[in-house]
Amino acid sequence: ITASGVHDPDSPGGAQGIPAGLGNLEGLERFGRDCEMIDGSDFNADKAYKDSKLCNVLFTRELQRRLLSSSSNNNNNNKNLVVHCFNPGLIVSTGLFRDQNKVFTKLFDFAATDLFKVGETPEWGGSALAYMTTTSETAAAAGGGGYYSSPPGSSKYGKDAFGNQFNLNTPSEEARDDDKAKRLWELSEKLLSL
């Protein structure tokens, strides 16, 4: 599942602008599918993106918990399923900035990826996903529900970064809130009429 370092207010990207934060899920609780933001605040595109990545980390952790719980309660094969999320890094050239000025996007991509070496290429992001899904080290890591990430600019190490710079990391404090993950799942089920 795709996450991002911006889910963490203490990360370099997460510290820019309004930080991610779901509060007590008041927006979903009070307004359901008509909420502007999960925490009940007014819509902000930057925060919405960050919040969506925080939701992805929470979803990953809750899905893994439910798979393990289902496996122990029903004696089925869910114990063999492992779910992780990952941060592919800042990849400017993928369309993330599709609503920005095209000249700005090209300049920002060049500056982030080639000049300052904090951005990643689409190939790097794809390789990170491939590493997670094909390497035995990631299958058992943390019993599933893990968050994989690396410092900005790790693509400069090439494939040697996988298992080194790109590795299991601790997500934000809010992303580790199991009660919030469970409640977010329940509210999502309700919104989807499941």
Short mmCIF file of C-alpha atoms in Angstrom, two decimals, residues 1-166:
data_model
loop_
_atom_site.label_atom_id
_atom_site.label_comp_id
_atom_site.label_asym_id
_atom_site.label_seq_id
_atom_site.Cartn_x
_atom_site.Cartn_y
_atom_site.Cartn_z
CA ILE A 1 0.00 0.00 0.00
CA THR A 2 1.44 3.37 -0.95
CA ALA A 3 2.08 5.72 1.94
CA SER A 4 4.42 8.69 2.20
CA GLY A 5 6.74 10.29 4.68
CA VAL A 6 4.42 13.30 4.73
CA HIS A 7 2.06 11.32 6.99
CA ASP A 8 4.54 12.14 9.77
CA PRO A 9 4.55 15.77 10.98
CA ASP A 10 8.15 15.25 12.15
CA SER A 11 9.41 14.29 8.68
CA PRO A 12 10.91 16.93 6.33
CA GLY A 13 7.91 16.84 3.97
CA GLY A 14 5.36 16.43 6.75
CA ALA A 15 6.66 19.51 8.56
CA GLN A 16 5.84 21.77 5.59
CA GLY A 17 2.45 23.48 5.70
CA ILE A 18 -0.42 22.08 7.75
CA PRO A 19 0.62 18.70 9.20
CA ALA A 20 -1.29 15.45 8.82
CA GLY A 21 -3.67 14.73 11.66
CA LEU A 22 -7.02 12.98 11.89
CA GLY A 23 -7.96 14.32 15.32
CA ASN A 24 -10.72 12.21 16.81
CA LEU A 25 -12.19 11.45 13.34
CA GLU A 26 -14.88 14.06 14.00
CA GLY A 27 -15.45 14.81 10.30
CA LEU A 28 -16.30 11.20 9.52
CA GLU A 29 -18.25 10.76 12.75
CA ARG A 30 -20.43 13.85 12.25
CA PHE A 31 -20.70 14.28 8.49
CA GLY A 32 -19.94 10.85 7.03
CA ARG A 33 -19.30 10.96 3.30
CA ASP A 34 -20.04 14.70 3.26
CA CYS A 35 -17.08 15.61 5.46
CA GLU A 36 -14.50 17.94 4.00
CA MET A 37 -11.68 16.63 6.19
CA ILE A 38 -11.57 13.60 8.46
CA ASP A 39 -10.73 15.74 11.49
CA GLY A 40 -13.75 17.98 10.82
CA SER A 41 -11.76 20.98 9.60
CA ASP A 42 -12.31 22.90 6.37
CA PHE A 43 -10.82 21.44 3.20
CA ASN A 44 -7.12 22.00 2.57
CA ALA A 45 -5.59 20.14 -0.39
CA ASP A 46 -2.11 19.80 1.13
CA LYS A 47 -3.46 18.47 4.42
CA ALA A 48 -5.90 16.17 2.59
CA TYR A 49 -2.98 14.55 0.75
CA LYS A 50 -1.01 14.11 3.97
CA ASP A 51 -4.07 12.78 5.81
CA SER A 52 -4.71 10.27 3.01
CA LYS A 53 -1.20 8.87 3.47
CA LEU A 54 -1.74 8.68 7.23
CA CYS A 55 -4.98 6.78 6.54
CA ASN A 56 -3.05 4.37 4.31
CA VAL A 57 -0.61 3.56 7.14
CA LEU A 58 -3.50 3.07 9.58
CA PHE A 59 -5.33 0.92 7.00
CA THR A 60 -2.22 -1.24 6.52
CA ARG A 61 -1.85 -1.86 10.22
CA GLU A 62 -5.55 -2.61 10.76
CA LEU A 63 -5.79 -4.89 7.72
CA GLN A 64 -2.83 -6.93 8.98
CA ARG A 65 -4.35 -7.13 12.46
CA ARG A 66 -7.66 -8.33 11.01
CA LEU A 67 -5.96 -10.90 8.78
CA LEU A 68 -4.08 -12.32 11.75
CA SER A 69 -7.19 -12.28 13.93
CA SER A 70 -9.25 -13.97 11.21
CA SER A 71 -6.57 -16.59 10.76
CA SER A 72 -6.49 -17.51 14.46
CA ASN A 73 -10.30 -17.50 14.79
CA ASN A 74 -11.14 -19.42 11.63
CA ASN A 75 -8.04 -21.53 11.12
CA ASN A 76 -7.71 -20.29 7.52
CA ASN A 77 -4.73 -19.28 5.42
CA ASN A 78 -4.83 -15.55 6.18
CA LYS A 79 -1.79 -16.05 8.41
CA ASN A 80 0.24 -16.35 5.20
CA LEU A 81 -0.85 -12.93 3.95
CA VAL A 82 1.43 -10.05 4.83
CA VAL A 83 0.55 -6.40 4.29
CA HIS A 84 3.05 -3.55 4.39
CA CYS A 85 2.96 0.05 3.24
CA PHE A 86 5.83 2.04 1.80
CA ASN A 87 7.08 5.48 0.99
CA PRO A 88 8.41 5.52 -2.59
CA GLY A 89 9.90 8.96 -1.98
CA LEU A 90 9.28 12.30 -3.65
CA ILE A 91 8.65 11.50 -7.31
CA VAL A 92 7.78 14.76 -9.01
CA SER A 93 7.51 13.43 -12.57
CA THR A 94 4.56 11.08 -11.95
CA GLY A 95 1.66 13.51 -12.06
CA LEU A 96 1.57 14.45 -8.38
CA PHE A 97 1.99 18.05 -9.51
CA ARG A 98 -0.27 17.74 -12.57
CA ASP A 99 -2.29 20.81 -11.58
CA GLN A 100 0.80 22.98 -11.22
CA ASN A 101 2.39 25.13 -13.86
CA LYS A 102 4.26 22.81 -16.28
CA VAL A 103 7.43 24.95 -16.21
CA PHE A 104 7.40 24.95 -12.39
CA THR A 105 6.96 21.17 -12.35
CA LYS A 106 9.91 20.59 -14.71
CA LEU A 107 12.14 22.95 -12.73
CA PHE A 108 11.07 21.43 -9.41
CA ASP A 109 11.69 17.91 -10.74
CA PHE A 110 15.17 18.89 -11.94
CA ALA A 111 16.00 20.65 -8.67
CA ALA A 112 14.65 17.90 -6.38
CA THR A 113 15.90 14.89 -8.33
CA ASP A 114 19.07 16.02 -10.10
CA LEU A 115 20.38 19.07 -8.27
CA PHE A 116 19.60 18.53 -4.58
CA LYS A 117 19.24 14.72 -4.84
CA VAL A 118 16.19 14.55 -2.54
CA GLY A 119 13.76 13.33 -5.18
CA GLU A 120 13.44 9.85 -6.62
CA THR A 121 12.73 8.52 -10.08
CA PRO A 122 9.63 6.53 -11.01
CA GLU A 123 11.95 3.55 -11.55
CA TRP A 124 13.15 3.84 -7.96
CA GLY A 125 9.59 3.89 -6.62
CA GLY A 126 8.72 0.83 -8.69
CA SER A 127 11.86 -0.97 -7.54
CA ALA A 128 10.98 -0.23 -3.92
CA LEU A 129 7.59 -1.88 -4.43
CA ALA A 130 9.20 -4.83 -6.20
CA TYR A 131 11.69 -5.25 -3.35
CA MET A 132 8.89 -5.33 -0.78
CA THR A 133 6.85 -7.90 -2.69
CA THR A 134 9.63 -10.25 -3.75
CA THR A 135 12.14 -10.29 -0.90
CA SER A 136 11.76 -12.81 1.89
CA GLU A 137 13.14 -10.34 4.48
CA THR A 138 10.06 -8.14 4.13
CA ALA A 139 7.55 -10.99 4.38
CA ALA A 140 8.13 -11.70 8.06
CA ALA A 141 9.22 -8.22 9.11
CA ALA A 142 7.26 -6.91 12.06
CA GLY A 143 4.65 -9.64 11.54
CA GLY A 144 3.24 -7.52 8.74
CA GLY A 145 1.70 -4.10 9.01
CA GLY A 146 5.10 -2.48 8.61
CA TYR A 147 6.07 0.87 7.12
CA TYR A 148 9.02 0.88 4.71
CA SER A 149 10.83 4.09 3.90
CA SER A 150 14.25 5.57 3.24
CA PRO A 151 15.92 8.96 3.60
CA PRO A 152 15.30 11.39 0.72
CA GLY A 153 17.58 10.80 -2.25
CA SER A 154 18.27 7.13 -1.54
CA SER A 155 17.94 6.24 -5.22
CA LYS A 156 21.52 7.42 -5.62
CA TYR A 157 22.54 4.12 -3.96
CA GLY A 158 20.67 2.14 -6.60
CA LYS A 159 19.56 -1.37 -5.70
CA ASP A 160 22.08 -1.46 -2.84
CA ALA A 161 19.69 0.79 -0.91
CA PHE A 162 17.10 -1.97 -0.56
CA GLY A 163 17.45 -3.56 2.84
CA ASN A 164 19.83 -0.77 3.86
CA GLN A 165 18.58 2.79 3.40
CA PHE A 166 15.16 1.50 2.28
#
